[in-house]
Amino acid sequence: MTSFVNTIHAKTILIATHNEKKRSEIKEILKDDSWLLLRGPEDFPFVPAVEEDGTTFQENAIKKATTLAKACNTWAMADDSGLEIDALNGRPGVYSCRYAGPHATDEKNIEKVLSELRGVPKERRTARFVCTIALASPDELFFVVEGCCEGFITEGPKGKYGFGYDPIFYVSDYLQTFAELNPAIKNKISHRASALKQFRERIQPLVQRI
Ligand code: IMP
């Protein structure tokens, strides 16, 4: 039987994000797909800044992937992601990164969310992480996929792993926050893992075609 590795070509993909934690999760989740040569912005001589001014994860992911694919003359994937909290009508959503202000730290964003949820009982603290990934070449947008992971917002931060809102995102199946969970488990059940599973299925036939 011909192995998959022999039938597929290698392909360089720029991961269009400056968020190193996000990038390292993407690389870790795709580590067995050695036919994908994943590169960061530091591997390209000029990477323009892209303003994330869309009102949906999809708009932002498409804008980042298409702009950087053109500017760097390579295939580019972009992950736009964030936290949607039901009791806050879906906020922080696309503003997750800068919820407490333009240069907000993870701690400040968490503080703002927790203060807005003060007094809200557990059963109404439902939330989900959403991850939208777009893949583009310099000439076309290939596809957009989306993954999500359901959970609850805790009353206070717990755990030391991960980034962003991980310390306040509680997953019932594991009775732990994302920041308490072993990172290998987060990388199996997360919104990013779910989106990347679809990404892998959609990119394989494209790479085989070239
Ligand atoms: P983006 O770079 O605009 O996609 O910002 C995403 C923001 O959403 C991050 O800065 C985090 O605040 C939050 N976020 C996205 N994914 C995760 C995750 O896996 N864990 C914790 N926070 C996340």
Tab-separated table of N, CA and C in Angstrom, residues 95-201:
chain	number	residue	atom	x	y	z
A	95	TYR	N	-13.921	40.855	20.055
A	95	TYR	CA	-13.091	41.815	20.819
A	95	TYR	C	-12.323	41.128	21.948
A	96	SER	N	-12.264	39.798	21.949
A	96	SER	CA	-11.664	39.051	23.060
A	96	SER	C	-10.258	39.522	23.409
A	97	CYS	N	-9.452	39.776	22.391
A	97	CYS	CA	-8.047	40.118	22.614
A	97	CYS	C	-7.908	41.487	23.286
A	98	ARG	N	-8.818	42.400	22.960
A	98	ARG	CA	-8.671	43.796	23.457
A	98	ARG	C	-9.903	44.227	24.230
A	99	TYR	N	-10.508	43.278	24.973
A	99	TYR	CA	-11.783	43.582	25.648
A	99	TYR	C	-11.634	44.706	26.679
A	100	ALA	N	-10.511	44.725	27.410
A	100	ALA	CA	-10.331	45.756	28.447
A	100	ALA	C	-9.573	46.971	27.905
A	101	GLY	N	-9.406	47.064	26.579
A	101	GLY	CA	-8.705	48.220	25.990
A	101	GLY	C	-7.711	47.755	24.943
A	102	PRO	N	-7.192	48.713	24.146
A	102	PRO	CA	-6.348	48.362	22.998
A	102	PRO	C	-5.099	47.549	23.356
A	103	HIS	N	-4.497	47.808	24.532
A	103	HIS	CA	-3.282	47.049	24.878
A	103	HIS	C	-3.514	46.202	26.125
A	104	ALA	N	-4.717	45.683	26.243
A	104	ALA	CA	-5.102	44.955	27.460
A	104	ALA	C	-4.278	43.679	27.635
A	105	THR	N	-3.961	43.358	28.889
A	105	THR	CA	-3.300	42.075	29.185
A	105	THR	C	-4.386	41.019	29.378
A	106	ASP	N	-3.983	39.748	29.370
A	106	ASP	CA	-4.942	38.665	29.643
A	106	ASP	C	-5.607	38.878	31.011
A	107	GLU	N	-4.806	39.299	31.998
A	107	GLU	CA	-5.339	39.487	33.363
A	107	GLU	C	-6.422	40.566	33.376
A	108	LYS	N	-6.191	41.672	32.678
A	108	LYS	CA	-7.176	42.767	32.645
A	108	LYS	C	-8.452	42.314	31.938
A	109	ASN	N	-8.311	41.560	30.858
A	109	ASN	CA	-9.500	41.067	30.148
A	109	ASN	C	-10.317	40.153	31.052
A	110	ILE	N	-9.629	39.279	31.771
A	110	ILE	CA	-10.305	38.345	32.678
A	110	ILE	C	-11.033	39.121	33.776
A	111	GLU	N	-10.333	40.113	34.339
A	111	GLU	CA	-10.946	40.945	35.396
A	111	GLU	C	-12.242	41.583	34.899
A	112	LYS	N	-12.209	42.105	33.684
A	112	LYS	CA	-13.400	42.791	33.145
A	112	LYS	C	-14.562	41.799	32.988
A	113	VAL	N	-14.271	40.633	32.432
A	113	VAL	CA	-15.321	39.621	32.256
A	113	VAL	C	-15.904	39.220	33.612
A	114	LEU	N	-15.007	38.959	34.583
A	114	LEU	CA	-15.503	38.501	35.888
A	114	LEU	C	-16.335	39.582	36.574
A	115	SER	N	-15.937	40.845	36.396
A	115	SER	CA	-16.731	41.896	37.053
A	115	SER	C	-18.091	42.036	36.367
A	116	GLU	N	-18.137	41.857	35.062
A	116	GLU	CA	-19.448	41.936	34.386
A	116	GLU	C	-20.358	40.756	34.740
A	117	LEU	N	-19.740	39.650	35.182
A	117	LEU	CA	-20.544	38.457	35.509
A	117	LEU	C	-20.831	38.337	37.008
A	118	ARG	N	-20.382	39.342	37.784
A	118	ARG	CA	-20.578	39.262	39.226
A	118	ARG	C	-22.065	39.061	39.535
A	119	GLY	N	-22.359	38.059	40.369
A	119	GLY	CA	-23.750	37.816	40.775
A	119	GLY	C	-24.509	36.907	39.816
A	120	VAL	N	-23.930	36.582	38.659
A	120	VAL	CA	-24.622	35.692	37.715
A	120	VAL	C	-24.405	34.248	38.179
A	121	PRO	N	-25.489	33.482	38.383
A	121	PRO	CA	-25.333	32.117	38.917
A	121	PRO	C	-24.710	31.160	37.895
A	122	LYS	N	-24.176	30.056	38.414
A	122	LYS	CA	-23.410	29.107	37.577
A	122	LYS	C	-24.176	28.684	36.320
A	123	GLU	N	-25.460	28.361	36.504
A	123	GLU	CA	-26.205	27.820	35.348
A	123	GLU	C	-26.369	28.846	34.224
A	124	ARG	N	-26.137	30.140	34.542
A	124	ARG	CA	-26.233	31.156	33.478
A	124	ARG	C	-24.853	31.650	33.011
A	125	ARG	N	-23.800	30.941	33.437
A	125	ARG	CA	-22.447	31.376	33.051
A	125	ARG	C	-21.919	30.552	31.878
A	126	THR	N	-22.828	30.076	31.035
A	126	THR	CA	-22.441	29.254	29.883
A	126	THR	C	-21.676	30.096	28.854
A	127	ALA	N	-20.710	29.444	28.199
A	127	ALA	CA	-19.860	30.161	27.231
A	127	ALA	C	-19.249	29.157	26.266
A	128	ARG	N	-18.697	29.685	25.194
A	128	ARG	CA	-17.963	28.809	24.269
A	128	ARG	C	-16.778	29.568	23.659
A	129	PHE	N	-15.720	28.802	23.432
A	129	PHE	CA	-14.615	29.313	22.630
A	129	PHE	C	-14.919	28.967	21.178
A	130	VAL	N	-14.670	29.921	20.294
A	130	VAL	CA	-14.884	29.696	18.861
A	130	VAL	C	-13.550	29.947	18.149
A	131	CYS	N	-13.254	29.095	17.171
A	131	CYS	CA	-12.027	29.292	16.371
A	131	CYS	C	-12.386	29.151	14.898
A	132	THR	N	-12.128	30.206	14.144
A	132	THR	CA	-12.399	30.186	12.708
A	132	THR	C	-11.060	30.245	11.981
A	133	ILE	N	-10.847	29.331	11.058
A	133	ILE	CA	-9.576	29.292	10.327
A	133	ILE	C	-9.843	29.424	8.829
A	134	ALA	N	-9.123	30.346	8.195
A	134	ALA	CA	-9.233	30.525	6.737
A	134	ALA	C	-7.905	30.147	6.107
A	135	LEU	N	-7.973	29.569	4.908
A	135	LEU	CA	-6.762	29.257	4.141
A	135	LEU	C	-6.853	29.938	2.784
A	136	ALA	N	-5.782	30.675	2.426
A	136	ALA	CA	-5.764	31.385	1.139
A	136	ALA	C	-4.420	31.217	0.447
A	137	SER	N	-4.456	31.291	-0.882
A	137	SER	CA	-3.224	31.391	-1.675
A	137	SER	C	-3.135	32.863	-2.095
A	138	PRO	N	-2.061	33.278	-2.788
A	138	PRO	CA	-2.011	34.678	-3.222
A	138	PRO	C	-3.173	35.036	-4.154
A	139	ASP	N	-3.791	34.040	-4.798
A	139	ASP	CA	-4.848	34.325	-5.782
A	139	ASP	C	-6.266	34.042	-5.323
A	140	GLU	N	-6.434	33.157	-4.334
A	140	GLU	CA	-7.814	32.798	-3.974
A	140	GLU	C	-7.952	32.376	-2.520
A	141	LEU	N	-9.197	32.534	-2.030
A	141	LEU	CA	-9.545	32.013	-0.708
A	141	LEU	C	-9.983	30.571	-0.926
A	142	PHE	N	-9.340	29.611	-0.259
A	142	PHE	CA	-9.699	28.208	-0.478
A	142	PHE	C	-10.917	27.793	0.342
A	143	PHE	N	-10.853	28.045	1.668
A	143	PHE	CA	-11.974	27.627	2.523
A	143	PHE	C	-11.882	28.294	3.891
A	144	VAL	N	-13.002	28.179	4.625
A	144	VAL	CA	-13.057	28.675	6.005
A	144	VAL	C	-13.696	27.554	6.832
A	145	VAL	N	-13.104	27.216	7.970
A	145	VAL	CA	-13.697	26.194	8.854
A	145	VAL	C	-13.841	26.784	10.256
A	146	GLU	N	-14.730	26.193	11.042
A	146	GLU	CA	-14.969	26.741	12.383
A	146	GLU	C	-15.145	25.609	13.399
A	147	GLY	N	-14.527	25.778	14.560
A	147	GLY	CA	-14.694	24.795	15.630
A	147	GLY	C	-15.118	25.506	16.891
A	148	CYS	N	-15.837	24.805	17.781
A	148	CYS	CA	-16.128	25.462	19.064
A	148	CYS	C	-16.062	24.453	20.206
A	149	CYS	N	-15.950	24.999	21.413
A	149	CYS	CA	-15.843	24.160	22.606
A	149	CYS	C	-16.688	24.821	23.697
A	150	GLU	N	-17.643	24.047	24.241
A	150	GLU	CA	-18.594	24.595	25.224
A	150	GLU	C	-18.041	24.492	26.644
A	151	GLY	N	-18.376	25.475	27.484
A	151	GLY	CA	-17.943	25.425	28.878
A	151	GLY	C	-18.694	26.446	29.727
A	152	PHE	N	-18.127	26.726	30.914
A	152	PHE	CA	-18.709	27.699	31.854
A	152	PHE	C	-17.628	28.678	32.286
A	153	ILE	N	-18.038	29.886	32.663
A	153	ILE	CA	-17.071	30.853	33.210
A	153	ILE	C	-17.068	30.719	34.733
A	154	THR	N	-15.864	30.514	35.281
A	154	THR	CA	-15.730	30.333	36.730
A	154	THR	C	-15.865	31.685	37.453
A	155	GLU	N	-15.830	31.624	38.798
A	155	GLU	CA	-15.916	32.869	39.594
A	155	GLU	C	-14.543	33.509	39.758
A	156	GLY	N	-13.484	32.717	39.517
A	156	GLY	CA	-12.124	33.263	39.647
A	156	GLY	C	-11.169	32.434	38.818
A	157	PRO	N	-9.963	32.996	38.477
A	157	PRO	CA	-9.014	32.257	37.642
A	157	PRO	C	-8.381	31.076	38.365
A	158	LYS	N	-8.104	30.015	37.637
A	158	LYS	CA	-7.470	28.816	38.190
A	158	LYS	C	-6.607	28.160	37.127
A	159	GLY	N	-5.366	27.791	37.497
A	159	GLY	CA	-4.491	27.051	36.575
A	159	GLY	C	-3.421	27.924	35.967
A	160	LYS	N	-2.381	27.259	35.451
A	160	LYS	CA	-1.194	28.003	34.979
A	160	LYS	C	-0.885	27.766	33.509
A	161	TYR	N	-1.607	26.888	32.855
A	161	TYR	CA	-1.274	26.601	31.443
A	161	TYR	C	-2.052	27.520	30.504
A	162	GLY	N	-1.686	27.444	29.215
A	162	GLY	CA	-2.471	28.111	28.172
A	162	GLY	C	-2.272	29.606	28.130
A	163	PHE	N	-3.305	30.315	27.707
A	163	PHE	CA	-3.220	31.772	27.549
A	163	PHE	C	-4.635	32.343	27.549
A	164	GLY	N	-4.713	33.666	27.381
A	164	GLY	CA	-6.008	34.333	27.252
A	164	GLY	C	-6.956	34.011	28.403
A	165	TYR	N	-8.146	33.568	28.071
A	165	TYR	CA	-9.194	33.323	29.067
A	165	TYR	C	-9.160	31.892	29.616
A	166	ASP	N	-8.118	31.120	29.310
A	166	ASP	CA	-8.051	29.721	29.769
A	166	ASP	C	-8.302	29.558	31.280
A	167	PRO	N	-7.764	30.458	32.151
A	167	PRO	CA	-7.946	30.235	33.600
A	167	PRO	C	-9.397	30.365	34.085
A	168	ILE	N	-10.292	30.937	33.273
A	168	ILE	CA	-11.685	31.067	33.746
A	168	ILE	C	-12.659	30.241	32.895
A	169	PHE	N	-12.128	29.418	31.997
A	169	PHE	CA	-13.006	28.603	31.134
A	169	PHE	C	-13.008	27.176	31.645
A	170	TYR	N	-14.167	26.761	32.216
A	170	TYR	CA	-14.296	25.472	32.910
A	170	TYR	C	-14.990	24.456	32.012
A	171	VAL	N	-14.359	23.273	31.905
A	171	VAL	CA	-14.916	22.231	31.038
A	171	VAL	C	-15.499	21.134	31.920
A	172	SER	N	-16.818	20.925	31.821
A	172	SER	CA	-17.515	20.000	32.726
A	172	SER	C	-17.001	18.567	32.624
A	173	ASP	N	-16.668	18.099	31.402
A	173	ASP	CA	-16.225	16.703	31.242
A	173	ASP	C	-14.949	16.411	32.032
A	174	TYR	N	-14.133	17.427	32.272
A	174	TYR	CA	-12.848	17.216	32.952
A	174	TYR	C	-12.802	17.858	34.340
A	175	LEU	N	-13.869	18.592	34.704
A	175	LEU	CA	-13.953	19.269	36.004
A	175	LEU	C	-12.738	20.177	36.248
A	176	GLN	N	-12.254	20.797	35.196
A	176	GLN	CA	-11.082	21.677	35.304
A	176	GLN	C	-11.216	22.831	34.321
A	177	THR	N	-10.460	23.912	34.612
A	177	THR	CA	-10.399	24.987	33.605
A	177	THR	C	-9.392	24.568	32.524
A	178	PHE	N	-9.445	25.259	31.393
A	178	PHE	CA	-8.474	24.998	30.321
A	178	PHE	C	-7.036	25.205	30.837
A	179	ALA	N	-6.862	26.128	31.796
A	179	ALA	CA	-5.512	26.411	32.296
A	179	ALA	C	-5.044	25.370	33.311
A	180	GLU	N	-5.979	24.547	33.841
A	180	GLU	CA	-5.581	23.466	34.751
A	180	GLU	C	-5.329	22.175	33.984
A	181	LEU	N	-6.021	22.042	32.842
A	181	LEU	CA	-5.919	20.817	32.047
A	181	LEU	C	-4.513	20.648	31.498
A	182	ASN	N	-4.072	19.397	31.416
A	182	ASN	CA	-2.833	19.109	30.712
A	182	ASN	C	-2.965	19.673	29.289
A	183	PRO	N	-1.972	20.451	28.815
A	183	PRO	CA	-2.095	21.058	27.479
A	183	PRO	C	-2.385	20.027	26.382
A	184	ALA	N	-1.901	18.797	26.561
A	184	ALA	CA	-2.162	17.765	25.537
A	184	ALA	C	-3.664	17.482	25.448
A	185	ILE	N	-4.357	17.595	26.578
A	185	ILE	CA	-5.818	17.363	26.552
A	185	ILE	C	-6.517	18.564	25.945
A	186	LYS	N	-6.100	19.782	26.338
A	186	LYS	CA	-6.708	20.968	25.706
A	186	LYS	C	-6.565	20.854	24.182
A	187	ASN	N	-5.397	20.439	23.730
A	187	ASN	CA	-5.155	20.366	22.286
A	187	ASN	C	-5.942	19.254	21.588
A	188	LYS	N	-6.624	18.406	22.368
A	188	LYS	CA	-7.487	17.378	21.754
A	188	LYS	C	-8.940	17.841	21.706
A	189	ILE	N	-9.354	18.643	22.714
A	189	ILE	CA	-10.792	18.950	22.833
A	189	ILE	C	-11.137	20.400	22.497
A	190	SER	N	-10.137	21.225	22.236
A	190	SER	CA	-10.410	22.662	22.116
A	190	SER	C	-11.091	23.034	20.797
A	191	HIS	N	-11.600	24.244	20.766
A	191	HIS	CA	-12.152	24.859	19.553
A	191	HIS	C	-11.116	24.834	18.428
A	192	ARG	N	-9.833	25.072	18.787
A	192	ARG	CA	-8.766	25.091	17.787
A	192	ARG	C	-8.529	23.683	17.241
A	193	ALA	N	-8.564	22.686	18.123
A	193	ALA	CA	-8.378	21.292	17.685
A	193	ALA	C	-9.488	20.908	16.717
A	194	SER	N	-10.722	21.318	17.047
A	194	SER	CA	-11.858	20.962	16.196
A	194	SER	C	-11.747	21.648	14.826
A	195	ALA	N	-11.363	22.920	14.813
A	195	ALA	CA	-11.214	23.622	13.530
A	195	ALA	C	-10.058	23.022	12.719
A	196	LEU	N	-8.965	22.656	13.411
A	196	LEU	CA	-7.800	22.130	12.686
A	196	LEU	C	-8.046	20.727	12.126
A	197	LYS	N	-8.956	19.975	12.771
A	197	LYS	CA	-9.310	18.652	12.234
A	197	LYS	C	-9.986	18.841	10.866
A	198	GLN	N	-10.892	19.828	10.791
A	198	GLN	CA	-11.561	20.113	9.510
A	198	GLN	C	-10.566	20.696	8.504
A	199	PHE	N	-9.652	21.540	9.018
A	199	PHE	CA	-8.623	22.158	8.166
A	199	PHE	C	-7.807	21.061	7.465
A	200	ARG	N	-7.395	20.058	8.266
A	200	ARG	CA	-6.568	18.969	7.730
A	200	ARG	C	-7.321	18.228	6.616
A	201	GLU	N	-8.619	17.964	6.865
A	201	GLU	CA	-9.416	17.237	5.856
A	201	GLU	C	-9.576	18.046	4.569
